[in-house]
Amino acid sequence: MSQPPQVSSAHIGFYPSFGAYLSFYETAVRRLFELLESGKETPDSLALPMLALMRHSMELGYKFSLWELHQALGEKFDTQAYGHHDLAKLHAALCDCFKRTVAHYGLPDHVEQSFDEYRPKTEAAMQRFAALDKLSFSFRYPFDKKTGGANFVHQMTVDLAEIRDLYEQAMVLLRHTADVVGEYVEIHRDMEAEMHQWAGGW
């Protein structure tokens, strides 16, 4: 009879980036849904941690994208300005930063069109999570820290399949915006380097 794999040390300090954290949280969400779909766990037993992980994945996705866009613009990522959990504010910041990046690099129309296609889907998921847990507290604790009342009324239910669909559509934008923009930024910088090299040869 085979022995179960031993739990070993995890190198949690190896991955100091938003991109790595985002990937790990998305994987955790996917694994929990697999447990649910296999029937090994019930919706009630997994709902709160799943919702917390999905919400935090979105927050990480916003901050990952903002980090990369600020780097592309040669700007500092302000950890204090983004040191909150308000998804609506992060969404607005991402839209603004993306527009500035498009203008700065003269990115092609189809890049902006793709962003505009997925933006409402991301916004819909953001609004759903913000309505359930505005400041990343309700999924993690049973009581409101200000009022002492329960965060959710006794009879409240959520459709996990519906929320997963919203989440997965949202993550397309939050996962890939930085990659798409990064490709054009790299091309732009390579062209600038070649032009400087060419000009320096005369």
PDB file of C-alpha atoms in Angstrom:
ATOM      1  CA  MET A   1       0.000   0.000   0.000  1.00  0.00           C
ATOM      2  CA  SER A   2       1.455   3.316  -1.099  1.00  0.00           C
ATOM      3  CA  GLN A   3       2.206   5.945   1.496  1.00  0.00           C
ATOM      4  CA  PRO A   4       0.774   9.477   1.146  1.00  0.00           C
ATOM      5  CA  PRO A   5       3.331  12.102   0.148  1.00  0.00           C
ATOM      6  CA  GLN A   6       5.022  13.809   3.058  1.00  0.00           C
ATOM      7  CA  VAL A   7       4.389  17.498   3.607  1.00  0.00           C
ATOM      8  CA  SER A   8       7.722  19.285   3.328  1.00  0.00           C
ATOM      9  CA  SER A   9       9.069  22.787   3.751  1.00  0.00           C
ATOM     10  CA  ALA A  10       7.652  25.447   1.435  1.00  0.00           C
ATOM     11  CA  HIS A  11       9.938  28.185   0.140  1.00  0.00           C
ATOM     12  CA  ILE A  12       7.550  31.071   0.695  1.00  0.00           C
ATOM     13  CA  GLY A  13      10.321  33.638   0.315  1.00  0.00           C
ATOM     14  CA  PHE A  14      11.219  32.549  -3.223  1.00  0.00           C
ATOM     15  CA  TYR A  15       8.406  34.444  -4.932  1.00  0.00           C
ATOM     16  CA  PRO A  16       8.392  38.172  -4.048  1.00  0.00           C
ATOM     17  CA  SER A  17       6.185  39.343  -6.921  1.00  0.00           C
ATOM     18  CA  PHE A  18       2.527  40.061  -7.584  1.00  0.00           C
ATOM     19  CA  GLY A  19       2.663  37.726 -10.586  1.00  0.00           C
ATOM     20  CA  ALA A  20       3.751  34.737  -8.514  1.00  0.00           C
ATOM     21  CA  TYR A  21       1.199  35.385  -5.772  1.00  0.00           C
ATOM     22  CA  LEU A  22      -1.526  35.758  -8.383  1.00  0.00           C
ATOM     23  CA  SER A  23      -0.636  32.440  -9.991  1.00  0.00           C
ATOM     24  CA  PHE A  24      -0.628  30.602  -6.659  1.00  0.00           C
ATOM     25  CA  TYR A  25      -3.984  32.032  -5.561  1.00  0.00           C
ATOM     26  CA  GLU A  26      -5.577  31.154  -8.898  1.00  0.00           C
ATOM     27  CA  THR A  27      -4.274  27.615  -8.555  1.00  0.00           C
ATOM     28  CA  ALA A  28      -5.746  27.355  -5.054  1.00  0.00           C
ATOM     29  CA  VAL A  29      -9.141  28.505  -6.336  1.00  0.00           C
ATOM     30  CA  ARG A  30      -9.048  25.940  -9.125  1.00  0.00           C
ATOM     31  CA  ARG A  31      -8.102  23.116  -6.733  1.00  0.00           C
ATOM     32  CA  LEU A  32     -10.917  23.973  -4.347  1.00  0.00           C
ATOM     33  CA  PHE A  33     -13.430  23.907  -7.175  1.00  0.00           C
ATOM     34  CA  GLU A  34     -12.077  20.504  -8.198  1.00  0.00           C
ATOM     35  CA  LEU A  35     -12.722  19.231  -4.673  1.00  0.00           C
ATOM     36  CA  LEU A  36     -16.233  20.620  -4.814  1.00  0.00           C
ATOM     37  CA  GLU A  37     -16.973  19.123  -8.226  1.00  0.00           C
ATOM     38  CA  SER A  38     -15.613  15.735  -7.154  1.00  0.00           C
ATOM     39  CA  GLY A  39     -18.085  15.638  -4.283  1.00  0.00           C
ATOM     40  CA  LYS A  40     -15.308  15.382  -1.698  1.00  0.00           C
ATOM     41  CA  GLU A  41     -16.425  18.658  -0.135  1.00  0.00           C
ATOM     42  CA  THR A  42     -19.741  20.493   0.099  1.00  0.00           C
ATOM     43  CA  PRO A  43     -20.519  24.033  -1.108  1.00  0.00           C
ATOM     44  CA  ASP A  44     -21.111  25.192   2.463  1.00  0.00           C
ATOM     45  CA  SER A  45     -17.739  23.894   3.681  1.00  0.00           C
ATOM     46  CA  LEU A  46     -15.748  25.607   0.915  1.00  0.00           C
ATOM     47  CA  ALA A  47     -17.752  28.705  -0.002  1.00  0.00           C
ATOM     48  CA  LEU A  48     -16.123  31.227   2.336  1.00  0.00           C
ATOM     49  CA  PRO A  49     -12.474  30.296   1.668  1.00  0.00           C
ATOM     50  CA  MET A  50     -13.197  30.007  -2.064  1.00  0.00           C
ATOM     51  CA  LEU A  51     -14.844  33.415  -2.167  1.00  0.00           C
ATOM     52  CA  ALA A  52     -12.016  34.936  -0.114  1.00  0.00           C
ATOM     53  CA  LEU A  53      -9.411  33.466  -2.464  1.00  0.00           C
ATOM     54  CA  MET A  54     -11.287  34.596  -5.580  1.00  0.00           C
ATOM     55  CA  ARG A  55     -11.699  38.094  -4.223  1.00  0.00           C
ATOM     56  CA  HIS A  56      -8.041  38.282  -3.247  1.00  0.00           C
ATOM     57  CA  SER A  57      -7.010  36.903  -6.640  1.00  0.00           C
ATOM     58  CA  MET A  58      -8.820  39.822  -8.238  1.00  0.00           C
ATOM     59  CA  GLU A  59      -7.104  42.262  -5.881  1.00  0.00           C
ATOM     60  CA  LEU A  60      -3.739  40.722  -6.738  1.00  0.00           C
ATOM     61  CA  GLY A  61      -4.641  40.882 -10.429  1.00  0.00           C
ATOM     62  CA  TYR A  62      -5.342  44.592 -10.208  1.00  0.00           C
ATOM     63  CA  LYS A  63      -2.138  45.270  -8.311  1.00  0.00           C
ATOM     64  CA  PHE A  64      -0.082  43.035 -10.609  1.00  0.00           C
ATOM     65  CA  SER A  65      -1.381  44.902 -13.667  1.00  0.00           C
ATOM     66  CA  LEU A  66      -0.859  48.293 -12.026  1.00  0.00           C
ATOM     67  CA  TRP A  67       2.670  47.371 -10.987  1.00  0.00           C
ATOM     68  CA  GLU A  68       3.588  46.370 -14.542  1.00  0.00           C
ATOM     69  CA  LEU A  69       1.967  49.422 -16.144  1.00  0.00           C
ATOM     70  CA  HIS A  70       3.706  51.789 -13.750  1.00  0.00           C
ATOM     71  CA  GLN A  71       7.005  50.099 -14.603  1.00  0.00           C
ATOM     72  CA  ALA A  72       6.248  50.569 -18.302  1.00  0.00           C
ATOM     73  CA  LEU A  73       5.579  54.267 -17.697  1.00  0.00           C
ATOM     74  CA  GLY A  74       8.761  54.641 -15.659  1.00  0.00           C
ATOM     75  CA  GLU A  75       6.748  55.460 -12.555  1.00  0.00           C
ATOM     76  CA  LYS A  76       7.041  54.269  -8.993  1.00  0.00           C
ATOM     77  CA  PHE A  77       4.408  51.849  -7.769  1.00  0.00           C
ATOM     78  CA  ASP A  78       3.061  53.665  -4.718  1.00  0.00           C
ATOM     79  CA  THR A  79       2.562  50.951  -2.105  1.00  0.00           C
ATOM     80  CA  GLN A  80       0.760  53.375   0.203  1.00  0.00           C
ATOM     81  CA  ALA A  81      -1.649  54.611  -2.465  1.00  0.00           C
ATOM     82  CA  TYR A  82      -2.497  51.015  -3.375  1.00  0.00           C
ATOM     83  CA  GLY A  83      -2.298  49.685   0.172  1.00  0.00           C
ATOM     84  CA  HIS A  84      -6.047  49.137   0.454  1.00  0.00           C
ATOM     85  CA  HIS A  85      -8.591  46.473  -0.484  1.00  0.00           C
ATOM     86  CA  ASP A  86     -11.157  48.584  -2.339  1.00  0.00           C
ATOM     87  CA  LEU A  87     -11.698  46.836  -5.680  1.00  0.00           C
ATOM     88  CA  ALA A  88     -13.662  49.735  -7.170  1.00  0.00           C
ATOM     89  CA  LYS A  89     -10.771  52.140  -6.580  1.00  0.00           C
ATOM     90  CA  LEU A  90      -8.283  49.633  -7.984  1.00  0.00           C
ATOM     91  CA  HIS A  91     -10.457  49.151 -11.068  1.00  0.00           C
ATOM     92  CA  ALA A  92     -10.601  52.903 -11.686  1.00  0.00           C
ATOM     93  CA  ALA A  93      -6.831  53.196 -11.191  1.00  0.00           C
ATOM     94  CA  LEU A  94      -6.172  50.379 -13.657  1.00  0.00           C
ATOM     95  CA  CYS A  95      -8.372  51.959 -16.339  1.00  0.00           C
ATOM     96  CA  ASP A  96      -6.623  55.303 -15.910  1.00  0.00           C
ATOM     97  CA  CYS A  97      -3.140  53.796 -15.929  1.00  0.00           C
ATOM     98  CA  PHE A  98      -3.923  51.726 -19.016  1.00  0.00           C
ATOM     99  CA  LYS A  99      -5.150  54.787 -20.932  1.00  0.00           C
ATOM    100  CA  ARG A 100      -1.977  56.670 -20.057  1.00  0.00           C
ATOM    101  CA  THR A 101       0.123  53.714 -21.196  1.00  0.00           C
ATOM    102  CA  VAL A 102      -1.743  53.553 -24.529  1.00  0.00           C
ATOM    103  CA  ALA A 103      -1.150  57.271 -25.073  1.00  0.00           C
ATOM    104  CA  HIS A 104       2.484  57.137 -23.974  1.00  0.00           C
ATOM    105  CA  TYR A 105       3.460  54.316 -26.314  1.00  0.00           C
ATOM    106  CA  GLY A 106       0.923  54.884 -29.078  1.00  0.00           C
ATOM    107  CA  LEU A 107      -0.285  51.311 -28.737  1.00  0.00           C
ATOM    108  CA  PRO A 108      -2.341  49.935 -31.655  1.00  0.00           C
ATOM    109  CA  ASP A 109      -6.112  50.268 -31.642  1.00  0.00           C
ATOM    110  CA  HIS A 110      -6.733  46.543 -31.243  1.00  0.00           C
ATOM    111  CA  VAL A 111      -4.950  46.543 -27.858  1.00  0.00           C
ATOM    112  CA  GLU A 112      -7.259  49.251 -26.548  1.00  0.00           C
ATOM    113  CA  GLN A 113     -10.273  47.550 -28.144  1.00  0.00           C
ATOM    114  CA  SER A 114      -9.411  44.263 -26.432  1.00  0.00           C
ATOM    115  CA  PHE A 115      -9.117  46.019 -23.076  1.00  0.00           C
ATOM    116  CA  ASP A 116     -12.471  47.730 -23.651  1.00  0.00           C
ATOM    117  CA  GLU A 117     -14.039  44.369 -24.526  1.00  0.00           C
ATOM    118  CA  TYR A 118     -13.001  42.722 -21.259  1.00  0.00           C
ATOM    119  CA  ARG A 119     -13.250  45.765 -18.991  1.00  0.00           C
ATOM    120  CA  PRO A 120     -17.047  45.468 -18.432  1.00  0.00           C
ATOM    121  CA  LYS A 121     -16.660  41.757 -17.597  1.00  0.00           C
ATOM    122  CA  THR A 122     -14.012  42.566 -15.019  1.00  0.00           C
ATOM    123  CA  GLU A 123     -16.118  45.414 -13.689  1.00  0.00           C
ATOM    124  CA  ALA A 124     -19.133  43.100 -13.300  1.00  0.00           C
ATOM    125  CA  ALA A 125     -17.115  40.673 -11.182  1.00  0.00           C
ATOM    126  CA  MET A 126     -15.570  43.531  -9.219  1.00  0.00           C
ATOM    127  CA  GLN A 127     -19.035  44.893  -8.398  1.00  0.00           C
ATOM    128  CA  ARG A 128     -20.292  41.445  -7.379  1.00  0.00           C
ATOM    129  CA  PHE A 129     -17.418  40.885  -4.974  1.00  0.00           C
ATOM    130  CA  ALA A 130     -17.552  44.458  -3.701  1.00  0.00           C
ATOM    131  CA  ALA A 131     -21.256  44.019  -2.910  1.00  0.00           C
ATOM    132  CA  LEU A 132     -20.547  40.843  -0.948  1.00  0.00           C
ATOM    133  CA  ASP A 133     -17.336  41.977   0.740  1.00  0.00           C
ATOM    134  CA  LYS A 134     -16.418  45.607   0.088  1.00  0.00           C
ATOM    135  CA  LEU A 135     -13.133  45.764   1.998  1.00  0.00           C
ATOM    136  CA  SER A 136     -11.944  42.142   2.147  1.00  0.00           C
ATOM    137  CA  PHE A 137     -13.295  41.410   5.598  1.00  0.00           C
ATOM    138  CA  SER A 138     -16.645  39.610   5.386  1.00  0.00           C
ATOM    139  CA  PHE A 139     -15.337  36.410   3.784  1.00  0.00           C
ATOM    140  CA  ARG A 140     -12.635  36.128   6.448  1.00  0.00           C
ATOM    141  CA  TYR A 141     -14.509  36.920   9.649  1.00  0.00           C
ATOM    142  CA  PRO A 142     -18.075  36.187  10.827  1.00  0.00           C
ATOM    143  CA  PHE A 143     -18.779  39.560  12.442  1.00  0.00           C
ATOM    144  CA  ASP A 144     -18.476  43.179  11.392  1.00  0.00           C
ATOM    145  CA  LYS A 145     -15.695  44.732  13.463  1.00  0.00           C
ATOM    146  CA  LYS A 146     -17.536  48.062  13.813  1.00  0.00           C
ATOM    147  CA  THR A 147     -21.100  46.968  14.506  1.00  0.00           C
ATOM    148  CA  GLY A 148     -20.504  43.494  15.905  1.00  0.00           C
ATOM    149  CA  GLY A 149     -23.308  42.163  13.732  1.00  0.00           C
ATOM    150  CA  ALA A 150     -23.072  39.153  11.427  1.00  0.00           C
ATOM    151  CA  ASN A 151     -21.549  39.916   8.031  1.00  0.00           C
ATOM    152  CA  PHE A 152     -24.197  37.830   6.259  1.00  0.00           C
ATOM    153  CA  VAL A 153     -27.836  37.310   7.190  1.00  0.00           C
ATOM    154  CA  HIS A 154     -28.759  33.761   8.206  1.00  0.00           C
ATOM    155  CA  GLN A 155     -30.716  32.838   5.082  1.00  0.00           C
ATOM    156  CA  MET A 156     -28.250  34.299   2.550  1.00  0.00           C
ATOM    157  CA  THR A 157     -26.980  32.053  -0.245  1.00  0.00           C
ATOM    158  CA  VAL A 158     -24.688  32.588  -3.244  1.00  0.00           C
ATOM    159  CA  ASP A 159     -24.454  30.764  -6.553  1.00  0.00           C
ATOM    160  CA  LEU A 160     -20.834  29.605  -6.665  1.00  0.00           C
ATOM    161  CA  ALA A 161     -21.039  28.588 -10.335  1.00  0.00           C
ATOM    162  CA  GLU A 162     -22.259  32.050 -11.310  1.00  0.00           C
ATOM    163  CA  ILE A 163     -19.554  33.749  -9.277  1.00  0.00           C
ATOM    164  CA  ARG A 164     -16.872  31.475 -10.710  1.00  0.00           C
ATOM    165  CA  ASP A 165     -17.952  32.443 -14.249  1.00  0.00           C
ATOM    166  CA  LEU A 166     -17.722  36.129 -13.362  1.00  0.00           C
ATOM    167  CA  TYR A 167     -14.339  35.580 -11.712  1.00  0.00           C
ATOM    168  CA  GLU A 168     -12.857  33.646 -14.640  1.00  0.00           C
ATOM    169  CA  GLN A 169     -13.966  36.283 -17.153  1.00  0.00           C
ATOM    170  CA  ALA A 170     -12.534  39.031 -14.958  1.00  0.00           C
ATOM    171  CA  MET A 171      -9.180  37.322 -14.637  1.00  0.00           C
ATOM    172  CA  VAL A 172      -8.613  37.373 -18.412  1.00  0.00           C
ATOM    173  CA  LEU A 173      -8.080  41.123 -18.240  1.00  0.00           C
ATOM    174  CA  LEU A 174      -6.262  41.080 -14.910  1.00  0.00           C
ATOM    175  CA  ARG A 175      -3.926  38.285 -15.924  1.00  0.00           C
ATOM    176  CA  HIS A 176      -3.064  39.306 -19.489  1.00  0.00           C
ATOM    177  CA  THR A 177      -3.120  43.111 -19.742  1.00  0.00           C
ATOM    178  CA  ALA A 178       0.443  43.402 -18.463  1.00  0.00           C
ATOM    179  CA  ASP A 179       1.684  40.713 -20.858  1.00  0.00           C
ATOM    180  CA  VAL A 180       0.060  42.290 -23.922  1.00  0.00           C
ATOM    181  CA  VAL A 181       1.279  45.784 -23.073  1.00  0.00           C
ATOM    182  CA  GLY A 182       4.705  44.430 -22.136  1.00  0.00           C
ATOM    183  CA  GLU A 183       5.233  43.000 -25.609  1.00  0.00           C
ATOM    184  CA  TYR A 184       4.736  46.400 -27.223  1.00  0.00           C
ATOM    185  CA  VAL A 185       6.771  48.209 -24.595  1.00  0.00           C
ATOM    186  CA  GLU A 186       9.657  45.838 -25.216  1.00  0.00           C
ATOM    187  CA  ILE A 187       9.417  46.384 -28.982  1.00  0.00           C
ATOM    188  CA  HIS A 188       9.298  50.150 -28.440  1.00  0.00           C
ATOM    189  CA  ARG A 189      12.371  50.085 -26.213  1.00  0.00           C
ATOM    190  CA  ASP A 190      14.280  47.844 -28.646  1.00  0.00           C
ATOM    191  CA  MET A 191      13.522  50.280 -31.457  1.00  0.00           C
ATOM    192  CA  GLU A 192      14.665  53.210 -29.333  1.00  0.00           C
ATOM    193  CA  ALA A 193      17.911  51.397 -28.502  1.00  0.00           C
ATOM    194  CA  GLU A 194      18.527  50.658 -32.175  1.00  0.00           C
ATOM    195  CA  MET A 195      17.864  54.278 -33.126  1.00  0.00           C
ATOM    196  CA  HIS A 196      20.316  55.528 -30.492  1.00  0.00           C
ATOM    197  CA  GLN A 197      22.887  53.014 -31.676  1.00  0.00           C
ATOM    198  CA  TRP A 198      22.338  54.003 -35.283  1.00  0.00           C
ATOM    199  CA  ALA A 199      22.522  57.725 -34.477  1.00  0.00           C
ATOM    200  CA  GLY A 200      25.686  57.196 -32.481  1.00  0.00           C
ATOM    201  CA  GLY A 201      27.392  55.629 -35.482  1.00  0.00           C
ATOM    202  CA  TRP A 202      27.305  58.825 -37.491  1.00  0.00           C
TER     203      TRP A 202
END
